[in-house]
Each structure stands twice: as C-alpha cells, then as structure tokens.
Coordinates of C-alpha atoms in Angstrom, one line a residue:
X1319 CA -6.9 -50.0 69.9
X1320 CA -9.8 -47.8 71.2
X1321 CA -13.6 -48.8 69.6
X1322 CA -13.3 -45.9 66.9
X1323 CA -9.7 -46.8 66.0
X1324 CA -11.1 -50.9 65.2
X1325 CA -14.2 -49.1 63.6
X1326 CA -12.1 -47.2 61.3
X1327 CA -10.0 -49.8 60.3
X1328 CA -12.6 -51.8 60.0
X1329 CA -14.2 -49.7 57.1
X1330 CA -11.1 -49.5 56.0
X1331 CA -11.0 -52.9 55.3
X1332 CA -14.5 -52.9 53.9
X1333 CA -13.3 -49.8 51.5
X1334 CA -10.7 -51.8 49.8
X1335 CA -12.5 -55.3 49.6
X1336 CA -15.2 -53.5 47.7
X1337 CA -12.2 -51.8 45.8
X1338 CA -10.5 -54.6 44.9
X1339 CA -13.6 -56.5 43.9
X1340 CA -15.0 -53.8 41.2
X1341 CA -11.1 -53.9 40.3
X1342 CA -11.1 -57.4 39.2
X1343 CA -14.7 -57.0 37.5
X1344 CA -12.9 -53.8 35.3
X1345 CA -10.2 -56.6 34.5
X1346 CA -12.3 -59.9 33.9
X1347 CA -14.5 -57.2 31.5
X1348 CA -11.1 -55.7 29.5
X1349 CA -9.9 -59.5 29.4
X1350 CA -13.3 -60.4 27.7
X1351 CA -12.0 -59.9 23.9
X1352 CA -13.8 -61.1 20.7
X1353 CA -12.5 -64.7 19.8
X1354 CA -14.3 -64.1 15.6
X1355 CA -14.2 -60.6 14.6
X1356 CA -16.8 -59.5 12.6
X1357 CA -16.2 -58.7 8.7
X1358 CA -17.1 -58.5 5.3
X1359 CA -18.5 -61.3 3.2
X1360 CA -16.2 -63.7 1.6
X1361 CA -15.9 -65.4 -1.8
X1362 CA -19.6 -65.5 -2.5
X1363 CA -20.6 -67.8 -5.4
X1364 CA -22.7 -66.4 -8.4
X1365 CA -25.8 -67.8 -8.3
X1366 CA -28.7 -67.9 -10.6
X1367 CA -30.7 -65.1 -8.8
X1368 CA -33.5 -64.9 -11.8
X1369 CA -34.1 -69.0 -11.1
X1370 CA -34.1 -68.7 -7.6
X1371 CA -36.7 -66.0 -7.8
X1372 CA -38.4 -67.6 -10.3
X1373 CA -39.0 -70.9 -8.5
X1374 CA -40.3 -69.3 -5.2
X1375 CA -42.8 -67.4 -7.0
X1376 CA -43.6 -71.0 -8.8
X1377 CA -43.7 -72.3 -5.0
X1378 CA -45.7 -69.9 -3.5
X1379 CA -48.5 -70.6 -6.6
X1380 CA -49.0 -74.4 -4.9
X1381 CA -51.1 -73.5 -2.1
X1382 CA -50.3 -76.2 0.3
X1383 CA -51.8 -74.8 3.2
X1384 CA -51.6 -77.6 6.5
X1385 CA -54.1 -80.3 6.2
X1386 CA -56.4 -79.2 9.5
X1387 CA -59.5 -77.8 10.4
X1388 CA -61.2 -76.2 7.2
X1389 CA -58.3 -77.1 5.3
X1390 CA -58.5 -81.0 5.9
X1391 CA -59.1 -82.0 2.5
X1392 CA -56.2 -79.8 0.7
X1393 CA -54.8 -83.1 -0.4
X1394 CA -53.7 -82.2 -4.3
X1395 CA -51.8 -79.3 -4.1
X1396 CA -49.1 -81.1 -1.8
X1397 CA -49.1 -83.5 -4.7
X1398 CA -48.6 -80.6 -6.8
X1399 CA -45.4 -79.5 -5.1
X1400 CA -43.9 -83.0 -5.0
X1401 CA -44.1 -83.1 -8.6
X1402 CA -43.3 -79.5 -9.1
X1403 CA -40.0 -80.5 -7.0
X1404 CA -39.4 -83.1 -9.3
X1405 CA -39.3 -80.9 -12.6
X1406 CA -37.4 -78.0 -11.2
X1407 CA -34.7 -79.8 -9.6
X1408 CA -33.4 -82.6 -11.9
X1409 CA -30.2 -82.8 -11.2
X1410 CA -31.2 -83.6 -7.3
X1411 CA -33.9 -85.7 -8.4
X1412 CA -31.6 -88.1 -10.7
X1413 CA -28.8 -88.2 -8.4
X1414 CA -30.7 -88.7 -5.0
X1415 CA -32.5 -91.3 -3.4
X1416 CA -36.1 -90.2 -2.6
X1417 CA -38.6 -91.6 -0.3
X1418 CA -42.0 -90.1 0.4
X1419 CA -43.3 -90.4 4.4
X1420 CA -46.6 -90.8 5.8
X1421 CA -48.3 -90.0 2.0
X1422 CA -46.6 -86.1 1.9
X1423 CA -43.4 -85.4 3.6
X1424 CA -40.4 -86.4 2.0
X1425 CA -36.7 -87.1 2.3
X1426 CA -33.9 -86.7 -0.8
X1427 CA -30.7 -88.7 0.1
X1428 CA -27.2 -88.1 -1.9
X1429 CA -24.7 -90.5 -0.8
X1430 CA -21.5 -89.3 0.2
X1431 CA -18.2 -90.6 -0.7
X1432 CA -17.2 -91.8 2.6
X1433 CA -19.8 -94.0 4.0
X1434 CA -18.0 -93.8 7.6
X1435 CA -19.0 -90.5 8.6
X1436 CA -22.6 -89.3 9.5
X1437 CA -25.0 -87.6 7.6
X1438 CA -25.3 -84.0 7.1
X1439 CA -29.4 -83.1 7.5
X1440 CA -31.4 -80.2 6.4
X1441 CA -34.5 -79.4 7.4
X1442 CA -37.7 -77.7 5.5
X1443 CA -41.8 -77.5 5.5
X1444 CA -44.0 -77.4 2.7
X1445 CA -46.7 -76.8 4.5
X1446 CA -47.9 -73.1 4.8
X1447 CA -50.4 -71.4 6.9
X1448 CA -54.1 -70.1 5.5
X1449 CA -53.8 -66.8 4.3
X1450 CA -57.6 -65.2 3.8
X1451 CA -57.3 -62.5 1.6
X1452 CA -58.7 -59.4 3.6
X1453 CA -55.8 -56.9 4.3
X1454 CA -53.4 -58.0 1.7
X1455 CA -52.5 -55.9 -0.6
X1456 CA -51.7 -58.6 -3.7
X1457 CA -53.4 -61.9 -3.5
X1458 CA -51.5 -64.3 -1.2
X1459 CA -51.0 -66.8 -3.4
X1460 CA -50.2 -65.0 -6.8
X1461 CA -46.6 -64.5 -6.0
X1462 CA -46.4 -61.2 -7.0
X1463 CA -43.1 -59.4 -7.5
X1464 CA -42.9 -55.1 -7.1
X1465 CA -40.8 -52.9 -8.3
X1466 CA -38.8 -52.3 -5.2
X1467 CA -38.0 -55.9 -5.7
X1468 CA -40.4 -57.6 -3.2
X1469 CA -42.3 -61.2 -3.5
X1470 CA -45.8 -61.2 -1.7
X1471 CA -47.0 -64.5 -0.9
X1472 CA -47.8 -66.8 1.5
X1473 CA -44.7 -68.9 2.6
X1474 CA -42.1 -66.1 1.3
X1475 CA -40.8 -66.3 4.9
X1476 CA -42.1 -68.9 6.1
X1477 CA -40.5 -71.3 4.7
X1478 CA -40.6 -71.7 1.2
X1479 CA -38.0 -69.4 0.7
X1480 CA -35.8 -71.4 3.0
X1481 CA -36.7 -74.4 0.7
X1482 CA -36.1 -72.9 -2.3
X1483 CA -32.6 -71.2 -1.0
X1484 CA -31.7 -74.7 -0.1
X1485 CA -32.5 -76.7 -3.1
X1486 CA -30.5 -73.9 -5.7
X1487 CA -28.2 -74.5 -3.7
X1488 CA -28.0 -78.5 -3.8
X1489 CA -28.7 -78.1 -7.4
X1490 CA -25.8 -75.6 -8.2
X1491 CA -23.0 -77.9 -6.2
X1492 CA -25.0 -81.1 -8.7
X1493 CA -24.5 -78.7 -11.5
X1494 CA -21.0 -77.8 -11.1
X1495 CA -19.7 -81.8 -10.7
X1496 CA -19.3 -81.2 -6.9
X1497 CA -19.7 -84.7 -4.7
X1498 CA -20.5 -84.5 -1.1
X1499 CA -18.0 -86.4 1.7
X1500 CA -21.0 -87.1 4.0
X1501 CA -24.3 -88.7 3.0
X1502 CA -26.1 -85.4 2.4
X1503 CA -30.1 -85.5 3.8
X1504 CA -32.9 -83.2 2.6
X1505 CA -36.2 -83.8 5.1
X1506 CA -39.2 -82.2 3.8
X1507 CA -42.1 -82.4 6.4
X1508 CA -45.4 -81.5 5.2
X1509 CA -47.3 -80.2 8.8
X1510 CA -45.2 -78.3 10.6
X1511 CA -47.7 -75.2 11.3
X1512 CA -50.3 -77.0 13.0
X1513 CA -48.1 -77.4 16.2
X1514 CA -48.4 -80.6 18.3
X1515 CA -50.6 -82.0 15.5
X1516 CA -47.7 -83.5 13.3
X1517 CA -47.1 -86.6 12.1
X1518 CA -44.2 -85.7 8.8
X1519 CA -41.3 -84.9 10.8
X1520 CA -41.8 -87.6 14.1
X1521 CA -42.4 -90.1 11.2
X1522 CA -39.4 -89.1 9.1
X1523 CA -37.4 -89.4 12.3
X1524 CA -38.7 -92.7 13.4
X1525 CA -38.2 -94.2 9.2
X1526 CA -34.6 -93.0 9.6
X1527 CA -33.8 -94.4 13.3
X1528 CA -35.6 -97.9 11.9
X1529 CA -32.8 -97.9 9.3
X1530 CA -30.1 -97.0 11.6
X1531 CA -29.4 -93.3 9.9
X1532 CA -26.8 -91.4 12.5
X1533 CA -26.7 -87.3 11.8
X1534 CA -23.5 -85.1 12.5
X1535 CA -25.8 -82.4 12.7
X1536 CA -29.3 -81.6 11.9
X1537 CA -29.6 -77.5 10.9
X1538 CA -33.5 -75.8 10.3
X1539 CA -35.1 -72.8 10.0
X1540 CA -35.1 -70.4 13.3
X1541 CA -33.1 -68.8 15.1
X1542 CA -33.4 -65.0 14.8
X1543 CA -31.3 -61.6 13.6
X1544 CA -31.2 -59.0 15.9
X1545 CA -30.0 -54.8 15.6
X1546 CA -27.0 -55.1 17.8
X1547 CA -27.0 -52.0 19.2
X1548 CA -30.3 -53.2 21.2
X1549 CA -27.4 -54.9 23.2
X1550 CA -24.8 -52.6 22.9
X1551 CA -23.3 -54.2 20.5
X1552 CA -22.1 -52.4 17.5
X1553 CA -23.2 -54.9 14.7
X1554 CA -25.4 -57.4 13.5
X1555 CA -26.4 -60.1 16.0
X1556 CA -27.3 -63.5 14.4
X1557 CA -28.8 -66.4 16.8
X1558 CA -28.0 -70.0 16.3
X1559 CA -30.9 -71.8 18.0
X1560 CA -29.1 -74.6 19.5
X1561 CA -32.3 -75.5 21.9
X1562 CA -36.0 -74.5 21.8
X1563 CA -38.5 -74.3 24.4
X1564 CA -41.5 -76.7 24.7
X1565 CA -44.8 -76.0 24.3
X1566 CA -48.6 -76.9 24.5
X1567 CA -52.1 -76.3 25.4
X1568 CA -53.8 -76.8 29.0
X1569 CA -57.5 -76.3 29.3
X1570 CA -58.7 -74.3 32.9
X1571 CA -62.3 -75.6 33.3
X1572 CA -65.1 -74.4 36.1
X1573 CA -68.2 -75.8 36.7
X1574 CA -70.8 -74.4 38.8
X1575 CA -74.5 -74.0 38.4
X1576 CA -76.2 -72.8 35.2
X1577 CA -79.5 -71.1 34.5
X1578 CA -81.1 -68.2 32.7
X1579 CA -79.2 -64.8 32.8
X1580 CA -82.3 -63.0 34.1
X1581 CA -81.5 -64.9 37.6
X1582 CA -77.9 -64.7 37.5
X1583 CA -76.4 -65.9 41.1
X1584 CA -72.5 -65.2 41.2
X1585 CA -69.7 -66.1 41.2
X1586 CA -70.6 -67.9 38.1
X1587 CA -68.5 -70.2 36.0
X1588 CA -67.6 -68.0 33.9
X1589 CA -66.6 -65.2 36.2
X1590 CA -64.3 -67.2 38.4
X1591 CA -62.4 -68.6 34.7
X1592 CA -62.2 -64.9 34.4
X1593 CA -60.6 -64.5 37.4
X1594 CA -58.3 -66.9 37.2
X1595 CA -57.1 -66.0 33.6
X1596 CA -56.2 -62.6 35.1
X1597 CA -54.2 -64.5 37.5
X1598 CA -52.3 -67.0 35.2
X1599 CA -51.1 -63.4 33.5
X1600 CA -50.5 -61.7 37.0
X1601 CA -48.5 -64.4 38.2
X1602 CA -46.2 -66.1 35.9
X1603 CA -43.4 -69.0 36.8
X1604 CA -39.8 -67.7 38.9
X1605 CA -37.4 -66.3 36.1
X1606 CA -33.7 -69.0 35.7
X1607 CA -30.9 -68.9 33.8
X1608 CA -30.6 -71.9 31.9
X1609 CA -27.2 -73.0 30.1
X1610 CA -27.8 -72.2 27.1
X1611 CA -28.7 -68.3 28.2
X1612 CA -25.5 -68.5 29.8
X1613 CA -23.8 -69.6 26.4
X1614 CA -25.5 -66.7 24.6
X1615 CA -23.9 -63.9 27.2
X1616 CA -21.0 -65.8 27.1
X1617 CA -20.7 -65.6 23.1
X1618 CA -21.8 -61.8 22.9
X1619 CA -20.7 -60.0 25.7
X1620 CA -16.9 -59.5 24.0
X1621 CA -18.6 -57.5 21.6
X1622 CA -20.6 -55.2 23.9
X1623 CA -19.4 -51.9 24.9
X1624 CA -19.9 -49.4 27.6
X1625 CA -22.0 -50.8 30.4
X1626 CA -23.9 -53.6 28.4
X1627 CA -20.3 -55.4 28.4
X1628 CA -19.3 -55.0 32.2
X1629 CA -23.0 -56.4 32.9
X1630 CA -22.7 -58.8 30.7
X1631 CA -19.5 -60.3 31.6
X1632 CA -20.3 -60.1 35.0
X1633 CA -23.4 -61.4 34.6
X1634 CA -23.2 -63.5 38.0
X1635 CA -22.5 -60.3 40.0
X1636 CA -25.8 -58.7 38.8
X1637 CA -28.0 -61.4 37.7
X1638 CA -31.0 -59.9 39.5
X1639 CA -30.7 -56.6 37.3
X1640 CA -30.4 -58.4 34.6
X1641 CA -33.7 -60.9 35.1
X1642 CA -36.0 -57.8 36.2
X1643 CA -34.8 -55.9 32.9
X1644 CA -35.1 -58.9 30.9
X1645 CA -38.7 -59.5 31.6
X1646 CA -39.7 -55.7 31.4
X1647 CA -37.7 -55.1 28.5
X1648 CA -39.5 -57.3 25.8
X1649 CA -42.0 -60.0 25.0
X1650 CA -39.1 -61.9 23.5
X1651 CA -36.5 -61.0 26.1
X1652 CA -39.1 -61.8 28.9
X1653 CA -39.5 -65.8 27.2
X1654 CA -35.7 -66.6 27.3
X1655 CA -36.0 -66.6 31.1
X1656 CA -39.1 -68.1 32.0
X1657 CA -42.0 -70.7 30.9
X1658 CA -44.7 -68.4 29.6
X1659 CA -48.7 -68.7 29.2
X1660 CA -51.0 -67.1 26.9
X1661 CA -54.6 -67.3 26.9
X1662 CA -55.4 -68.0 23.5
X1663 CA -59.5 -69.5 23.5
X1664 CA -62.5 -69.3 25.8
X1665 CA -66.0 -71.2 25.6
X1666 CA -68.7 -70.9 27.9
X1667 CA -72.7 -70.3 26.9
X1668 CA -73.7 -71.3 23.5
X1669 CA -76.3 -68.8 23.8
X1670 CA -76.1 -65.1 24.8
X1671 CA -78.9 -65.4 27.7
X1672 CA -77.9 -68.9 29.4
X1673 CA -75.1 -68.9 32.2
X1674 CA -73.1 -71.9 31.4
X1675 CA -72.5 -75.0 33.5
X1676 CA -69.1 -75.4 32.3
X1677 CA -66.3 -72.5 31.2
X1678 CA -63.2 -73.3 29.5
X1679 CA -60.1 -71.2 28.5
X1680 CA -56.7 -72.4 26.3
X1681 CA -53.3 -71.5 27.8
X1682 CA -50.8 -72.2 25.3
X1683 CA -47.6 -72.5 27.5
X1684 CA -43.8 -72.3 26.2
X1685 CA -41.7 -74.1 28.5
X1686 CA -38.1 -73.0 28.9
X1687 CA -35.2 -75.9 29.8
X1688 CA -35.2 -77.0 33.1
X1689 CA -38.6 -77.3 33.0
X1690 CA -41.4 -79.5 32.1
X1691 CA -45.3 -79.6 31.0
X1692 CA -46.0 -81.6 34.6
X1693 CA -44.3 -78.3 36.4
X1694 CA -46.2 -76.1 34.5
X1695 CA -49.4 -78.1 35.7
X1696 CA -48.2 -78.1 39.1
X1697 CA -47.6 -74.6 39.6
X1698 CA -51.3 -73.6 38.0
X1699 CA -52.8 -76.7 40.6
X1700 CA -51.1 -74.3 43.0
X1701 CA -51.9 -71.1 42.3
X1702 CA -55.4 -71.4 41.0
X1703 CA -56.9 -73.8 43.7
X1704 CA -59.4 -76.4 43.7
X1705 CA -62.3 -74.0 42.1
X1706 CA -60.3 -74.7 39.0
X1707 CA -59.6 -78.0 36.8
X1708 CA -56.0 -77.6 34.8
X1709 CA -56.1 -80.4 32.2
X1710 CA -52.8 -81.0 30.1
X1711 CA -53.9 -81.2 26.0
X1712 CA -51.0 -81.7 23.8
X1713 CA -47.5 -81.0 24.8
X1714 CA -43.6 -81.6 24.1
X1715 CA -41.3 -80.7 27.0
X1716 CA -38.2 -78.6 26.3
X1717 CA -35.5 -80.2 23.3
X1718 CA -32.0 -81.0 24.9
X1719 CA -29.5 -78.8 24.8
X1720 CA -27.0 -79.1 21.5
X1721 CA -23.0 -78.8 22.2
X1722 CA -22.1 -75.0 21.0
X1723 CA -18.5 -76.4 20.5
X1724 CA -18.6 -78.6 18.6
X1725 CA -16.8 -78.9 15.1
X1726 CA -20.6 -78.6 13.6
X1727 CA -21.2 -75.1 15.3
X1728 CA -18.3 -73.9 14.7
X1729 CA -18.6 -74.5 10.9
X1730 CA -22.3 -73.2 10.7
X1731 CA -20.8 -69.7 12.8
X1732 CA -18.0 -69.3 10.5
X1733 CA -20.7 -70.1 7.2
X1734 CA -22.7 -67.1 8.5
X1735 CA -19.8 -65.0 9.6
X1736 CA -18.1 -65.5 6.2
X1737 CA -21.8 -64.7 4.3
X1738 CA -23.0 -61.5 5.7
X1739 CA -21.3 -58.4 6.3
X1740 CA -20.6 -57.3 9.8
X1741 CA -22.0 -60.1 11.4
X1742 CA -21.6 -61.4 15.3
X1743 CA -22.9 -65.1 15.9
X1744 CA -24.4 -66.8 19.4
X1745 CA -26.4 -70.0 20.6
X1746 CA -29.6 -69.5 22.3
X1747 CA -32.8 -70.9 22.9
X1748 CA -35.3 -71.3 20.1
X1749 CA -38.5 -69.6 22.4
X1750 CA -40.9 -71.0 18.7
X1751 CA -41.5 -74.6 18.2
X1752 CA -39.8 -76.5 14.9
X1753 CA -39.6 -79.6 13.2
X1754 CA -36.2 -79.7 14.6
X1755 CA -37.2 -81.0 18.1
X1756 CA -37.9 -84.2 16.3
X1757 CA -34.6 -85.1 15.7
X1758 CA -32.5 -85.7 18.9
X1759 CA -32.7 -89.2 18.3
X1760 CA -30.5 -89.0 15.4
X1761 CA -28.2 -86.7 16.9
X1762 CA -27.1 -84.1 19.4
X1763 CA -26.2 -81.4 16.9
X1764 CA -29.7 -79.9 16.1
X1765 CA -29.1 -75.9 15.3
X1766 CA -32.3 -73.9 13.8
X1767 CA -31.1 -70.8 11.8
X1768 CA -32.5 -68.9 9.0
X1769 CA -30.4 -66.8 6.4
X1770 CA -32.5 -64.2 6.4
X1771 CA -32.0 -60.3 7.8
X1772 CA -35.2 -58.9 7.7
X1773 CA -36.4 -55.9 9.7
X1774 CA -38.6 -56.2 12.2
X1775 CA -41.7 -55.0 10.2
X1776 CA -40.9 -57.8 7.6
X1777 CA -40.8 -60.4 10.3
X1778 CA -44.1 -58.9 12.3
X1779 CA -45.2 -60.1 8.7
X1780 CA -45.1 -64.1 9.0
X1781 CA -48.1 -65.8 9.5
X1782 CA -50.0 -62.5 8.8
X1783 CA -51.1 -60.1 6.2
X1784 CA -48.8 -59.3 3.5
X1785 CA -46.2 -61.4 3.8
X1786 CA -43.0 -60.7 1.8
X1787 CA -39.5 -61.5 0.8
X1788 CA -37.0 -59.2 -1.0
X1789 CA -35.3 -60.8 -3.9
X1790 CA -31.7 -60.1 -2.6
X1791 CA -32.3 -61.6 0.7
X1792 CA -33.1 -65.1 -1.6
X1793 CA -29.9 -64.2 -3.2
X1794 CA -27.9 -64.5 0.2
X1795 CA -29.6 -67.2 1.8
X1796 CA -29.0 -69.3 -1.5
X1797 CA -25.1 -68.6 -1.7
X1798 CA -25.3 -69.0 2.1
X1799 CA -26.8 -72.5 2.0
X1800 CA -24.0 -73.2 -1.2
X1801 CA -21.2 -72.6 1.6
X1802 CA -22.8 -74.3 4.1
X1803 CA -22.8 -77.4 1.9
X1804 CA -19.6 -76.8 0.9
X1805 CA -18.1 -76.3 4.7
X1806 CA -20.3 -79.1 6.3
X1807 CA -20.8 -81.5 3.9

C-alpha cells in the first residue's frame, strides 16, 4: 500500500473508533433509566396542624440561644424548654425513658417490642443562634404568625421546627396506641451552633456507647432541596446527606517589627498577612471526586435530560468539564469538590497609630473526604512559606461515608418520595457541620435530611435577619417524620 493509501486508512480507522465510542456513550446514556419514578404524595396522615403551629411558636418564645461568648450565662431558659418539653408532650414523657446529659441535652428512649434489633435515632438541637433585633421586621423571639401564614422567629428553621415536627409526630403514633419494633431514640443536644465547641452531642454519644446502645441508623437535620431544573432535571431534587465535610479554624500569624505608624518600614506584619490572605483565596486545594459525589451523579443522572444526562452519565469521559464548571458555577457547587477556606477574623494593632508586632487572621476550612485537617496545614506550610506561621485551632476531619444501599436509605428515600409531590432523591455530602458527625460510633447509617422545601430566599434566611417558616411546610415535615416512624421504626 503506498503512504497515502496507509494514511487514509489509517484515519479511517481513527473515524470509526471515535464513532463507535460516542456510540456506546448515546447507548450507556439511553440505558441510564430512572430506578424510583417521581409522584404524588401518598396516604398522608391528618395531623393536628393548629398544635403543631402552636407549639413552635411556644418554642421559639424560650430563647435558648448557645451558651458562648456574651451568651455564657443563658442557663434558665434551656431549663425552660426541658420543662416546657415535658408539659406539651405527655404521652412521650410517660412512656419514655428520659435522661438529661452534661446538665442540658437530653435523650427520650421508647423501647421497642423486639429487643434484638437496633435502635432507630433522631437527632435535634435546642440550642439557637443570637438573633439582635436590628433588621427584623417582628421581634425574633415573639413568634409571630402573618397573615400569609408565616412564623418569624429565631429557630423557625433552624431547628426548632425540625424538633417540633418530630415530637407531633412521636406523640400522634403514642396517641393513636401505635408501639415501635425497634428501641426508638430521640437525642436532643443543647450546643450545636457554636461549632467545634460542643460537648451535648460527643457526650450523648459516649453515655450511649458506655451502655452498649447499637443504632440501625442515625437520621438529622441537613441535607438540602434543590430546583431540578438547575441540573436539568425536571423535578424537585431532595439530598440525603449521607457524609459531611470536616471543618475548623487555623490561625496564619506574622511577626515582624513594630513601631509608630509615623515611621512605618515595610513589609510590615500586617501587609505580608495581607498578602497571604489574598493568596489562600487565589490558590485553593486540587478539585477530586470523592465516592459519595460519584453516588450523587449516579442517583440523579436517570432523571436528567438533554445534555446534562449524557454528561452526567458519562461523567468519567468528561470529568474535567465537569470540575471547572463545578467550581465556577456556585459557592455550593464549588465545596462538593474541594476543601475550602474562608477568612473569617483578623487582629493586628490595638491602636490605630502603632504597627503591630504580631498579625493574625482565621481561616475557617471545610474539608471534603479524602482529606484531612493535617493536609490542609500542609498545603498552606507550602504555599505560604516560612514568613508565615499556620497553627491548627479546633478541627474534626471529614465523617465516614454511610452505605446508600442499605435497607435504612432506602426506607428514608421512599419516606420522602412517598411525602412530597414530584420528588427525585440522592446521597451527597453534607458541605455544613451537624451533630450527626458524632455518631459513627454507634453506627454506619448516619443520613442528615430536613423536610423542608423552602426557596432559596427562605433558606438565605437562617442564621440571619428574619427568619421564617410557613405553617404548611410544619404540616409536611410533621406527617413526614409520622411515616418515617412508621417505615423505620
């Protein structure tokens, strides 16, 4: 065969590799079928709405803002809440075993009527974050309900409603006879906002391993509900976190000569923390898949359509697309595929005309899986140099991955599915921090998810000014927490 005759068969070859290769990526995408369509709400149980209301508003009146800081002292009104718990649920309070941890969490036990299997645990907070009154529109802690049908109030989101959802819930299956097969476990920490300050959930956790308590499954809040069509998908997108990233504080510090600013000799210590701040956001930590971020294109790309489902099927083929539009696309989209840092505090002079000795800045840092608070160090040694001292503060690495096939998961997905109208469910990893990274030792079925569909100008609400819940979201949460209980308990 003469050169140009190889060449051209040759390319032909290349031609129909290239063919056959896109070929099998159009078949492995038409293959890729829904395993759980996505319907309507099913046999939903008629709750007492007005009570349910009623008591988060009563909630929401006990200010139990986290015992830190300024707030140090807000000792009675976590009192307060324990007792108000005990009058407003009694059918919960006479059946169950209670036990209060480390002077203010707590933990409600009903024992189940097969002591062989392991308990079922849910998770809740009391505690609430401090809500200054500038900007709101009703006073944070007066629980007002509108006309439109909203309650304002610290903790309407995060999480008293959750709470309060959970415990009608309890208290209708009491109410109506109902006995649970599994030794049913409500854990109540009390500090859950302060971050790597807590002591009510690592101490409930180390009370119930002492006393050789085993868990089928752990479920809290979390988790998040998305507008499908962000992904192409043509319904609601619900996500089970079945992992979460760790988290904590490192301090960069620079010393270098002082003195008076009228004699200022730079670089000073406060320009070169500058300049390395600007670096820490210039240069963040290599983007990776982890397992879990596999799970979650595994579980949605069936429903995708258009391109969003062949990229997401064949998410191997163009991973790198995928990472550089995942860390333009959004904050949140950016943290499922790497550790993150945010500067958060600086200190330097304590008056306005003396260059400091010493500058300091906070990087909070969310580590994703795979990863750990000594990597995160590491790389910042690295990249900022010698001129800079990284110091670890507190920190908890990433949680361990739960098994998204399990009989548990499965149960919570079809609880959801069978709540909420139109509904598509997938694991991912929690990118927040919860109580729920506590409780490995009792099991390896920890899932974080909150009945709630808010939009996103309700959720941009938590932990900020005018915090609110509709009354027909409490509605659904409670008569989703009813079938939960029923299904998993």
């Amino acid at each position: 065969m003469s050169p140009s005759e190889i060449g051209g068969l040759v390319g032909g070859i290349i031609a129909a590799v290239i063919v056959i290769f896109f070929a099998a990526l159009v078949i492995r995408t038409a293959l890729n079928r829904p395993k759980v369509a996505p319907g309507k709400a099913q046999d939903l149980p008629a709750i007492d709405k007005d009570a349910a209301v009623r008591h988060l508003r009563e909630a929401i009146r006990i200010p139990t803002v986290s015992m830190v800081e300024d707030y140090a002292d807000n000792v009675q009104p976590f009192i307060d809440y324990r007792n108000w718990l005990e009058k407003t649920y009694p059918l919960l309070n006479a059946a169950a075993e209670r036990e209060i941890i480390a002077d203010y969490s707590i933990i409600y036990r009903l024992k189940g009527t097969d002591p062989s299997l392991k308990g079922g645990c849910f998770l809740s907070h009391i505690d609430v974050v401090p809500a200054p009154k500038d900007g709101w529109e009703y006073d944070p802690f007066e629980a007002v309900l509108t006309d439109d049908g909203y309650i304002y109030g610290r903790g309407a989101q995060d999480m008293k409603s959750h709470m309060i959802a959970l415990l009608e819930a309890v208290e209708y299956h009491l109410a109506h006879g109902r006995k649970f097969v599994r030794d049913l476990y409500l854990c109540f920490g009390h500090d859950e906002e302060p971050g790597n300050s807590i002591v009510g959930a690592s101490s409930i956790v180390r009370h119930l391993k002492a006393k050789g308590v085993e868990m089928e499954f752990v479920i809290d809040e979390g988790g998040t509900v998305l507008d499908g069509k962000l992904l192409g998908i043509p319904h609601t997108v619900a996500l089970i976190g079945a992992c979460e990233k760790g988290n904590g504080d490192l301090e960069l510090v620079v010393r270098k000569s002082g003195g008076h600013a009228s004699n200022p000799k730079p670089p000073t210590a406060v320009g070169l923390l500058s300049a390395a701040v600007e670096k820490v956001e210039k240069h963040p930590m290599k983007t990776r898949w982890t397992n879990m971020t596999k799970e979650t294109f595994k579980s949605l790309s069936p429903y995708c359509k258009g391109a969003f489902k062949f990229i997401l099927t064949n998410r191997d083929v163009f991973s790198p697309l995928l990472k550089f539009v995942f860390t333009k696309a959004a904050p949140m989209t950016n943290a499922l595929v790497r550790s993150t840092f945010a500067p958060t505090m600086l200190w330097g002079s304590d008056a306005r005309n003396v260059i400091p000795k010493e500058a300091r800045a906070n990087i909070n840092f969310r580590i994703i899986t795979g990863e750990t608070a000594q990597d995160v160090k590491s790389y910042l040694n690295k990249l900022l140099g010698d001129k800079v001292e990284v110091n670890l503060q507190t920190y908890s690495d990433p949680s361990p991955e739960a098994d998204v096939h399990c009989e548990a998961y499965e149960r919570l997905r079809d609880t959801i599915v069978n709540t909420f109208d139109d509904i598509v469910v997938a694991p991912y990893m929690f990118i927040a921090a919860s109580d729920a990274r506590f409780y490995n030792p009792l099991t390896d079925n920890v899932f974080r998810f909150g009945p709630f569909i808010n939009t996103l100008d309700d959720q941009s609400r938590i932990h900020g000014v005018n915090e609110r819940l509709h009354v027909d979201q409490l509605e659904k949460a409670t008569q989703f927490f009813v079938k939960c209980l029923d299904s998993m308990c």
